[in-house]
Backbone as numpy.savetxt, mean C-alpha at the origin, in Angstrom:
# Nx Ny Nz CAx CAy CAz Cx Cy Cz
46.71 -38.48 -15.52 45.43 -38.62 -16.24 45.67 -38.23 -17.72
45.25 -39.18 -18.65 45.38 -38.84 -20.06 44.62 -37.55 -20.50
44.97 -37.03 -21.67 44.31 -35.97 -22.20 42.85 -36.25 -22.60
42.64 -37.59 -22.94 41.31 -37.94 -23.36 40.38 -37.97 -22.11
40.93 -38.46 -20.99 40.20 -38.41 -19.81 39.82 -36.99 -19.28
40.82 -36.12 -19.46 40.76 -34.74 -18.96 39.59 -34.05 -19.87
39.65 -34.34 -21.21 38.65 -33.85 -22.11 37.13 -34.35 -21.66
37.14 -35.68 -21.48 35.76 -36.17 -21.06 35.31 -35.54 -19.72
36.19 -35.35 -18.79 35.89 -34.69 -17.46 35.38 -33.25 -17.73
36.04 -32.55 -18.66 35.67 -31.16 -18.86 34.24 -31.17 -19.54
33.99 -32.13 -20.44 32.72 -32.17 -21.08 31.62 -32.36 -20.06
31.83 -33.32 -19.15 30.84 -33.53 -18.01 30.59 -32.35 -17.24
31.62 -31.66 -16.88 31.42 -30.33 -16.06 30.57 -29.32 -16.90
31.04 -29.19 -18.10 30.25 -28.19 -19.00 28.84 -28.57 -19.12
28.48 -29.93 -19.28 27.16 -30.30 -19.37 26.34 -30.09 -18.15
27.05 -30.36 -17.01 26.45 -30.21 -15.70 26.12 -28.67 -15.52
27.02 -27.76 -15.94 26.82 -26.32 -15.69 25.72 -25.87 -16.64
25.57 -26.46 -17.87 24.55 -26.12 -18.81 23.17 -26.58 -18.26
23.21 -27.74 -17.59 21.96 -28.26 -17.05 21.41 -27.36 -15.92
22.32 -27.00 -14.98 21.80 -26.22 -13.82 21.37 -24.86 -14.25
22.02 -24.43 -15.35 21.64 -23.04 -15.90 20.20 -22.96 -16.21
19.54 -24.10 -16.57 18.14 -24.16 -16.93 17.19 -24.42 -15.77
17.74 -24.67 -14.62 17.00 -24.97 -13.45 16.29 -23.63 -12.90
15.05 -23.68 -12.42 14.45 -22.41 -11.93 15.35 -21.89 -10.90
15.52 -20.49 -10.90 16.22 -19.80 -10.01 15.33 -19.50 -8.82
15.79 -19.92 -7.52 15.04 -19.74 -6.27 14.65 -18.26 -6.08
15.43 -17.32 -6.51 15.15 -15.92 -6.28 13.98 -15.45 -7.19
13.69 -16.16 -8.21 12.55 -15.79 -9.01 11.19 -15.97 -8.20
11.22 -16.75 -7.16 9.98 -16.95 -6.35 10.09 -16.06 -5.09
10.73 -14.97 -5.14 10.78 -14.04 -4.02 10.36 -12.72 -4.56
9.52 -12.09 -3.73 9.09 -10.76 -4.13 9.50 -9.82 -2.94
10.17 -8.70 -3.25 10.62 -7.63 -2.27 9.50 -6.53 -2.27
8.87 -6.28 -1.20 7.74 -5.35 -1.14 8.04 -4.18 -0.21
7.60 -2.99 -0.53 7.54 -1.86 0.34 6.24 -1.40 0.69
6.00 -1.01 1.93 4.72 -0.42 2.26 4.89 0.66 3.44
3.73 1.18 3.85 3.86 2.23 4.85 3.38 1.67 6.25
3.87 2.41 7.34 3.79 1.78 8.70 2.53 2.21 9.48
1.78 3.29 8.94 0.72 3.83 9.93 -0.55 4.04 8.96
-1.07 3.05 8.42 -2.24 3.09 7.50 -3.28 2.08 8.02
-3.54 2.12 9.30 -4.54 1.17 9.76 -5.94 1.54 9.26
-6.83 0.58 8.97 -6.72 -0.80 9.18 -6.13 -1.57 7.93
-5.56 -0.91 6.97 -5.05 -1.51 5.85 -3.70 -2.09 5.96
-2.78 -1.39 6.42 -1.30 -1.95 6.76 -0.79 -1.10 7.82
-0.18 -1.64 8.81 0.45 -0.96 9.86 1.43 -1.77 10.70
2.36 -1.10 11.30 3.33 -1.75 12.22 2.59 -2.08 13.51
2.67 -3.35 13.92 2.01 -3.66 15.19 2.54 -2.97 16.41
3.86 -2.94 16.53 4.48 -2.10 17.70 4.47 -0.64 17.24
3.68 0.12 17.81 3.59 1.58 17.56 4.79 2.29 17.76
5.66 1.87 18.67 6.99 2.55 19.07 7.95 2.33 17.89
7.80 1.22 17.11 8.78 0.83 16.05 8.75 1.83 14.92
10.07 2.19 14.46 10.21 3.12 13.35 10.49 2.25 12.09
9.42 1.53 11.71 9.67 0.73 10.41 10.12 -0.69 10.82
9.74 -1.70 10.09 10.17 -3.09 10.35 10.48 -3.75 9.10
11.24 -4.87 9.05 11.54 -5.63 7.78 11.57 -7.06 8.28
11.33 -7.95 7.31 11.34 -9.37 7.56 11.05 -10.13 6.35
10.80 -11.53 6.47 10.58 -12.42 5.52 9.44 -13.31 5.96
8.42 -13.61 4.99 7.29 -14.39 5.21 7.31 -15.43 4.02
7.11 -16.76 4.40 7.10 -17.88 3.40 6.19 -18.95 3.80
5.73 -19.71 2.95 4.76 -20.85 3.18 3.52 -20.34 3.94
3.20 -20.94 5.03 1.91 -20.53 5.69 2.33 -19.69 6.98
3.49 -19.18 7.01 3.95 -18.42 8.19 3.15 -16.99 8.11
3.07 -16.45 9.30 2.60 -15.09 9.36 3.69 -14.38 10.21
3.47 -13.03 10.32 4.45 -12.25 11.04 3.67 -11.51 12.05
4.27 -11.22 13.28 3.65 -10.39 14.21 4.08 -8.88 14.14
4.87 -8.65 13.16 5.47 -7.29 12.98 4.56 -6.34 12.36
3.78 -6.84 11.30 2.95 -5.96 10.44 1.59 -6.65 10.31
0.38 -5.82 10.29 -0.82 -6.43 10.10 -1.72 -5.50 9.27
-2.93 -5.87 8.99 -3.89 -5.05 8.29 -4.61 -5.81 7.20
-5.73 -5.33 6.69 -6.45 -5.92 5.67 -5.55 -6.08 4.39
-5.07 -4.98 3.90 -4.25 -4.91 2.63 -3.15 -5.76 2.77
-2.38 -5.84 3.92 -1.14 -6.58 4.17 -1.59 -8.09 4.01
-2.75 -8.46 4.60 -3.18 -9.90 4.47 -3.47 -10.27 3.10
-4.20 -9.31 2.32 -4.58 -9.53 0.98 -3.31 -9.72 0.12
-2.42 -8.87 0.27 -1.14 -8.87 -0.48 -0.33 -10.31 -0.16
-0.17 -10.43 1.22 0.64 -11.56 1.61 -0.02 -12.86 1.13
-1.29 -13.05 1.35 -1.92 -14.28 0.98 -2.00 -14.51 -0.45
-2.01 -13.39 -1.26 -2.04 -13.54 -2.75 -0.74 -14.07 -3.28
0.39 -13.58 -2.76 1.66 -14.10 -3.16 2.03 -15.52 -2.52
1.61 -15.70 -1.38 1.87 -17.01 -0.83 1.07 -18.05 -1.54
-0.15 -17.75 -1.95 -1.01 -18.71 -2.77 -0.22 -19.04 -4.09
0.61 -18.20 -4.58 1.35 -18.47 -5.74 2.68 -19.02 -5.50
2.98 -19.39 -4.30 4.20 -20.09 -3.94 5.44 -19.15 -3.68
5.18 -17.86 -3.52 6.19 -16.89 -3.35 6.68 -16.72 -1.95
7.92 -16.32 -1.66 8.41 -15.86 -0.40 8.40 -14.32 -0.51
8.03 -13.72 0.57 7.84 -12.19 0.66 8.94 -11.61 1.60
9.76 -10.69 0.97 10.66 -9.89 1.88 10.02 -8.51 1.97
9.80 -8.07 3.13 9.03 -6.86 3.40 9.85 -5.83 4.15
9.57 -4.55 3.73 10.07 -3.37 4.33 9.05 -2.30 4.62
8.66 -2.06 5.88 7.61 -1.18 6.23 8.17 0.06 6.83
8.00 1.23 6.17 8.53 2.46 6.63 7.61 3.55 6.35
7.87 4.81 6.76 7.01 5.94 6.39 6.80 6.00 4.89
5.58 6.53 4.53 5.14 6.37 3.09 6.16 6.99 2.10
6.54 8.26 2.43 7.35 9.03 1.45 8.69 8.24 1.24
9.26 7.55 2.30 10.54 6.86 2.30 10.23 5.58 1.42
9.07 4.95 1.54 8.83 3.81 0.78 8.78 4.05 -0.69
8.11 5.19 -1.05 7.99 5.54 -2.47 9.28 5.94 -3.02
10.11 6.64 -2.23 11.53 6.99 -2.70 12.39 5.85 -2.94
12.25 4.83 -2.01 12.96 3.70 -2.12 12.74 2.89 -3.39
11.45 2.68 -3.69 11.02 2.08 -5.01 11.55 2.81 -6.15
11.39 4.13 -6.14 11.92 4.86 -7.32 13.42 4.81 -7.40
14.10 4.52 -6.34 15.63 4.32 -6.31 16.01 2.88 -6.74
15.05 2.00 -7.00 15.39 0.70 -7.37 15.48 -0.32 -6.24
15.05 0.09 -5.01 15.12 -0.82 -3.92 13.61 -1.36 -3.80
13.57 -2.73 -3.91 12.33 -3.39 -3.85 11.69 -3.65 -5.17
10.81 -4.57 -5.32 10.17 -4.89 -6.51 8.81 -4.23 -6.73
7.99 -4.22 -5.64 6.66 -3.61 -5.75 6.35 -2.84 -4.43
5.30 -2.09 -4.48 4.88 -1.32 -3.32 3.28 -1.36 -3.38
2.75 -1.19 -2.18 1.28 -1.10 -2.02 0.98 -0.48 -0.68
-0.36 0.12 -0.50 -1.36 0.33 -1.56 -1.11 1.76 -2.23
-1.37 1.89 -3.46 -1.21 3.08 -4.11 -2.44 3.44 -5.04
-3.00 4.63 -4.90 -4.15 5.05 -5.70 -3.50 5.60 -6.95
-4.38 5.78 -7.94 -4.08 6.35 -9.33 -4.25 7.78 -9.31
-3.24 8.46 -10.04 -3.55 9.78 -10.52 -2.54 9.99 -11.67
-2.64 11.16 -12.46 -2.00 11.14 -13.71 -0.49 11.20 -13.62
0.08 11.78 -12.46 1.41 11.74 -12.25 1.98 10.42 -11.97
1.20 9.72 -11.20 1.70 8.30 -10.76 1.68 7.34 -12.04
0.64 7.55 -12.87 0.65 6.67 -14.07 1.82 6.83 -14.98
2.46 7.97 -14.91 3.67 8.18 -15.77 4.94 7.35 -15.14
4.86 7.04 -13.90 6.00 6.38 -13.26 5.71 4.90 -12.95
4.53 4.42 -12.74 4.28 3.18 -12.26 3.28 2.30 -13.09
3.59 1.09 -13.04 2.59 0.06 -13.54 1.68 -0.38 -12.34
0.42 -0.49 -12.53 -0.58 -0.81 -11.51 -1.13 -2.27 -11.88
-1.29 -3.02 -10.67 -2.00 -4.34 -10.82 -3.43 -4.15 -11.41
-4.00 -5.12 -11.88 -5.37 -5.13 -12.35 -6.35 -5.20 -11.13
-5.94 -6.15 -10.14 -6.75 -6.31 -9.06 -6.41 -5.28 -7.95
-7.46 -4.86 -7.16 -7.17 -3.86 -6.18 -6.64 -4.62 -4.92
-6.07 -3.81 -4.01 -5.66 -4.29 -2.79 -6.58 -3.78 -1.64
-7.31 -2.61 -1.90 -8.28 -2.09 -0.95 -8.96 -1.02 -1.63
-10.21 -0.50 -1.15 -10.97 0.55 -1.57 -11.11 1.56 -0.50
-11.03 2.95 -0.85 -11.19 3.97 0.17 -12.10 5.03 -0.41
-12.59 5.90 0.57 -13.43 6.96 0.23 -12.79 8.28 0.72
-12.75 9.27 -0.20 -12.19 10.53 0.18 -13.27 11.42 0.94
-12.92 11.96 2.10 -13.89 12.76 2.83 -12.95 13.89 3.48
-13.73 14.96 3.97 -13.08 16.09 4.68 -13.69 16.20 6.04
-12.88 16.34 7.06 -13.39 16.42 8.52 -13.19 17.81 8.85
-14.22 18.31 9.61 -14.35 19.68 10.04 -14.73 19.64 11.54
-14.52 20.87 12.16 -14.82 20.93 13.63 -16.35 20.64 13.83
-16.78 19.95 14.80 -18.19 19.55 14.95 -19.10 20.82 15.17
-18.54 21.76 15.86 -19.33 22.95 16.33 -19.20 24.11 15.30
-18.37 24.04 14.30 -18.09 25.07 13.40 -19.19 25.08 12.29
-19.32 26.22 11.71 -20.20 26.40 10.56 -19.52 26.07 9.16
-20.06 25.11 8.64 -19.41 24.74 7.25 -20.49 24.08 6.37
-20.73 24.78 5.27 -21.64 24.38 4.32 -20.92 23.77 3.06
-21.25 22.50 2.91 -20.65 21.75 1.73 -21.34 21.95 0.44
-20.63 22.48 -0.53 -21.13 22.65 -1.87 -20.14 22.12 -2.92
-19.50 21.03 -2.53 -18.54 20.48 -3.45 -17.15 21.04 -3.08
-16.06 20.71 -3.83 -14.77 21.21 -3.56 -14.65 22.61 -3.60
-15.57 23.29 -4.35 -15.49 24.89 -4.44 -15.78 25.49 -3.11
-16.41 24.73 -2.22 -16.73 25.40 -0.83 -15.56 25.47 0.00
-14.32 24.93 -0.49 -13.13 25.03 0.19 -12.22 26.27 -0.06
-12.75 26.98 -1.01 -12.05 28.18 -1.50 -11.42 28.98 -0.37
-10.15 29.28 -0.34 -9.41 30.18 0.65 -9.48 29.53 2.01
-9.76 28.28 2.21 -9.67 27.65 3.48 -8.33 26.80 3.60
-7.84 26.71 4.76 -6.59 25.91 5.16 -7.04 24.42 5.38
-6.53 23.60 4.55 -6.99 22.16 4.68 -5.76 21.19 4.94
-5.80 20.63 6.02 -4.73 19.61 6.30 -4.65 18.51 5.31
-3.47 18.00 4.90 -3.24 16.95 3.97 -2.10 16.06 4.45
-2.48 14.78 4.53 -1.48 13.72 4.83 -0.33 13.74 3.88
0.82 14.03 4.32 1.95 14.26 3.37 2.17 12.96 2.49
2.29 13.28 1.19 2.44 12.17 0.18 1.33 11.33 -0.17
0.09 11.58 0.36 -1.10 10.76 0.01 -1.74 11.40 -1.22
-2.56 10.55 -1.94 -3.22 10.86 -3.23 -4.65 11.11 -2.86
-5.24 12.30 -3.36 -6.70 12.47 -3.31 -7.32 12.72 -4.65
-6.68 12.29 -5.67 -7.32 12.37 -6.96 -6.92 13.64 -7.72
-7.06 13.53 -9.05 -6.69 14.70 -9.95 -7.43 15.89 -9.71
-8.75 15.74 -9.35 -9.56 16.93 -9.17 -9.06 17.75 -7.96
-8.60 17.02 -6.94 -8.07 17.67 -5.79 -6.68 18.27 -6.04
-5.89 17.57 -6.81 -4.62 18.21 -7.16 -4.63 19.41 -8.08
-5.77 19.46 -8.80 -6.02 20.65 -9.77 -6.54 21.85 -8.94
-6.87 21.59 -7.66 -7.60 22.74 -6.86 -6.53 23.68 -6.37
-6.46 24.83 -6.90 -5.46 25.85 -6.46 -6.03 26.87 -5.57
-7.35 26.88 -5.27 -7.87 27.88 -4.52 -7.82 27.56 -2.95
-7.32 26.41 -2.64 -7.22 25.90 -1.27 -5.79 25.99 -0.83
-5.60 26.36 0.45 -4.28 26.43 1.06 -4.03 25.01 1.69
-3.19 24.18 1.10 -2.99 22.81 1.51 -1.79 22.75 2.50
-2.10 22.29 3.67 -1.04 22.22 4.74 -0.60 20.79 5.04
0.63 20.48 4.84 1.12 19.12 5.01 1.05 18.70 6.42
0.61 17.50 6.68 0.62 16.89 8.03 1.31 15.50 8.04
2.14 15.28 8.90 2.88 14.05 9.03 2.09 12.86 9.54
1.42 12.95 10.67 0.66 11.94 11.23 -0.76 12.38 11.28
-1.72 11.30 11.12 -3.06 11.54 11.05 -3.62 12.12 12.41
-3.11 11.66 13.50 -3.43 12.10 14.79 -3.08 13.60 14.91
-1.96 13.99 14.46 -1.58 15.39 14.51 -2.51 16.27 13.64
-3.04 15.83 12.51 -3.99 16.52 11.74 -5.19 16.87 12.43
-5.75 15.87 13.24 -6.92 16.01 13.97 -6.65 17.04 15.22
-5.49 16.86 15.75 -5.19 17.92 16.88 -5.10 19.33 16.33
-4.64 19.56 15.12 -4.61 20.86 14.53 -5.94 21.33 14.30
-6.84 20.43 13.83 -8.16 20.73 13.45 -8.95 21.09 14.77
-8.66 20.32 15.78 -9.35 20.68 17.08 -8.94 22.03 17.62
-7.76 22.50 17.46 -7.14 23.76 17.91 -7.43 24.90 17.01
-8.10 24.58 15.84 -8.43 25.67 14.94 -7.27 26.14 14.16
-6.17 25.43 14.03 -5.10 25.82 13.13 -5.30 25.54 11.64
-6.21 24.67 11.47 -6.59 24.43 9.98 -8.15 24.42 9.97
-8.76 24.56 8.79 -10.22 24.65 8.69 -10.86 23.28 8.38
-10.02 22.40 7.87 -10.54 21.03 7.61 -9.31 20.04 7.37
-9.67 18.81 7.38 -8.62 17.74 7.22 -9.04 16.77 6.27
-8.61 16.71 5.10 -8.93 15.68 4.05 -8.36 14.45 4.48
-9.20 13.37 4.18 -8.62 11.96 4.51 -9.24 10.83 3.87
-8.84 9.65 4.18 -9.50 8.44 3.61 -10.35 7.84 4.77
-11.70 7.91 4.51 -12.61 7.65 5.62 -12.28 6.45 6.40
-12.09 5.24 5.76 -11.84 4.06 6.52 -10.67 4.05 7.39
-9.60 4.72 6.97 -8.41 4.87 7.84 -8.54 5.88 8.86
-9.10 7.09 8.43 -9.12 8.22 9.40 -10.13 7.78 10.58
-11.27 7.15 10.20 -12.22 6.77 11.14 -11.60 5.78 12.13
-10.78 4.88 11.61 -10.06 3.93 12.44 -9.31 4.61 13.54
-8.52 5.69 13.13 -7.71 6.42 14.03 -8.55 7.15 15.20
-9.75 7.73 14.65 -10.58 8.38 15.63 -11.12 7.41 16.57
-11.50 6.15 16.21 -11.99 5.11 17.16 -10.84 4.71 18.11
-9.65 4.63 17.61 -8.58 4.22 18.47 -8.28 5.28 19.60
-8.47 6.54 19.26 -8.19 7.63 20.12 -9.41 7.99 20.95
-10.52 7.43 20.63 -11.74 7.71 21.41 -12.33 9.09 20.96
-12.17 9.45 19.78 -12.47 10.80 19.32 -13.62 10.79 18.34
-14.40 9.66 18.34 -15.48 9.52 17.35 -16.45 10.72 17.26
-16.68 11.37 18.44 -17.69 12.44 18.51 -17.07 13.81 18.39
-15.79 13.94 18.26 -15.18 15.23 18.31 -15.31 16.04 16.93
-15.53 15.31 15.90 -15.43 15.98 14.57 -16.65 15.49 13.76
-16.95 16.29 12.66 -17.97 15.72 11.73 -17.31 15.70 10.30
-17.95 14.98 9.43 -17.36 14.84 8.12 -18.29 15.12 7.05
-17.91 15.70 6.00 -18.73 16.04 4.84 -18.98 14.75 4.10
-20.09 14.64 3.21 -20.34 13.38 2.50 -19.05 13.00 1.64
-18.97 11.69 1.45 -17.89 11.22 0.54 -17.87 11.93 -0.84
-16.87 12.64 -1.15 -16.90 13.32 -2.44 -16.15 12.51 -3.53
-15.53 11.39 -3.18 -14.89 10.55 -4.20 -14.50 9.30 -3.73
-14.90 8.20 -4.31 -14.33 6.90 -3.97 -13.07 6.63 -4.80
-12.27 5.72 -4.19 -11.00 5.44 -4.92 -10.59 3.99 -4.71
-9.79 3.48 -5.64 -9.27 2.10 -5.42 -7.73 2.19 -5.34
-7.12 1.30 -4.54 -5.72 1.18 -4.49 -5.09 -0.13 -4.90
-3.86 -0.09 -5.31 -3.37 -1.20 -6.02 -1.86 -1.54 -5.59
-1.43 -2.65 -6.13 0.01 -2.92 -6.02 0.65 -2.29 -7.28
1.92 -1.72 -7.03 2.52 -1.01 -8.08 3.97 -1.45 -8.26
4.50 -1.25 -9.46 5.93 -1.34 -9.63 6.46 -0.31 -10.61
7.72 0.13 -10.51 8.21 1.07 -11.42 8.08 0.51 -12.83
7.73 1.40 -13.85 7.41 0.92 -15.15 8.73 0.52 -16.00
9.98 0.83 -15.39 11.16 0.33 -15.97 11.75 -0.84 -15.32
11.01 -1.39 -14.35 11.45 -2.51 -13.56 11.29 -3.75 -14.42
12.37 -4.55 -14.78 12.27 -5.72 -15.56 11.17 -6.72 -15.27
10.94 -6.92 -13.95 9.99 -7.94 -13.44 8.63 -7.27 -13.21
8.38 -6.05 -13.44 7.19 -5.30 -13.10 5.98 -6.10 -13.51
5.71 -6.32 -14.73 4.54 -6.96 -15.26 4.25 -8.28 -14.77
5.40 -9.06 -14.72 5.31 -10.42 -14.27 4.79 -10.48 -12.83
5.42 -9.69 -11.97 5.01 -9.73 -10.51 3.61 -9.32 -10.36
3.25 -8.19 -11.07 1.87 -7.75 -10.90 0.88 -8.74 -11.33
1.19 -9.47 -12.46 0.42 -10.59 -12.85 0.32 -11.72 -11.88
1.35 -12.02 -11.21 1.45 -12.95 -10.15 0.45 -12.52 -9.04
0.55 -11.25 -8.55 -0.44 -10.83 -7.63 -1.92 -10.93 -7.98
-2.20 -10.52 -9.23 -3.50 -10.58 -9.78 -4.05 -11.98 -9.75
-3.26 -12.98 -10.19 -3.71 -14.43 -10.10 -3.87 -14.81 -8.64
-2.97 -14.43 -7.72 -3.13 -14.81 -6.36 -4.33 -14.28 -5.69
-4.67 -12.99 -6.03 -5.85 -12.36 -5.51 -7.08 -13.08 -5.96
-7.11 -13.44 -7.24 -8.32 -14.14 -7.75 -8.49 -15.46 -7.15
-7.39 -16.14 -6.63 -7.41 -17.37 -5.80 -8.08 -17.06 -4.54
-7.77 -15.95 -3.89 -8.42 -15.57 -2.57 -9.87 -15.43 -2.73
-10.28 -14.83 -3.91 -11.74 -14.60 -4.12 -12.41 -16.01 -4.33
-11.82 -16.86 -5.14 -12.40 -18.08 -5.45 -12.58 -19.03 -4.20
-11.54 -18.95 -3.30 -11.32 -19.80 -2.13 -12.35 -19.33 -0.97
-12.78 -17.96 -1.11 -13.58 -17.47 0.03 -12.65 -16.76 1.02
-11.37 -16.76 0.88 -10.47 -16.13 1.80 -10.65 -14.56 1.88
-11.00 -13.97 0.70 -11.17 -12.50 0.63 -12.49 -12.19 1.49
-13.52 -13.01 1.29 -14.67 -12.83 2.18 -14.29 -12.85 3.62
-13.44 -13.77 4.12 -13.09 -13.93 5.48 -12.46 -12.61 5.92
-11.51 -12.07 5.05 -10.80 -10.94 5.45 -11.64 -9.73 5.53
-12.59 -9.60 4.63 -13.56 -8.43 4.66 -14.44 -8.51 5.98
-14.82 -9.68 6.31 -15.55 -9.87 7.57 -14.69 -9.57 8.86
-13.44 -9.98 8.82 -12.54 -9.82 9.96 -12.25 -8.35 10.19
-12.06 -7.59 9.08 -11.52 -6.17 9.27 -12.69 -5.20 9.21
-13.70 -5.48 8.47 -14.74 -4.50 8.34 -16.13 -4.91 8.67
-16.33 -6.14 9.04 -17.62 -6.72 9.33 -18.51 -6.95 8.13
-17.94 -6.98 6.96 -18.72 -7.09 5.66 -18.75 -8.59 5.40
-20.02 -9.04 5.14 -20.19 -10.44 4.86 -19.86 -10.84 3.39
-19.99 -9.88 2.41 -19.74 -10.31 1.00 -18.48 -9.65 0.43
């Protein structure tokens, strides 16, 4: 082969490499998400015996490994934007630590507080709403006068969960970490704690699943909260991926899909 032919062949190869370098990268249409395994009815592992699950969802596929209102909102929002989802569902603290360590692109659902705002970017669109309540023994004497009525009481707290800045600043309460929601209610029933702070929608779901609806009473909702999709604030794709979620969520609203999900999980028509 002549030197001229070799040069022309080299030019063709270089032009081809230059051309494919401008083609869309398939990995750009993949989002790696972390979430928690025991937050029904928002997101939960279907097999209760499983200690976390992982998998991939694309196109119109669904998965039998994980379910919940927030999971369907997140999944359908990204699928509506043409994304493939790689998911890892593990205990909450592990999911947050994994995101902080650079594993995964985004995490959901997370509520806002001052400490979290220092670390994470939050989506504009919510993934679900919750109400903060405190459960107490049904037969016990408890007079609710706001958070100040908890002074010197022992209150169970789901480990790693957010209850707002007002709760975080409350130093007159003895806060006792609880790993599982069911365990928190068992401790309350046995009198080991004076109350159990929780998210009404999720805690009520657990009570219903256990057949314990009439075992406890709850004080009025003391604070509503919204939860979002988040990404580390130093993640290069953070803002782009959260924007994709926001656009996908708005598609769900416009198409009526969000209305369907609200009816399916909460019996809400609008």
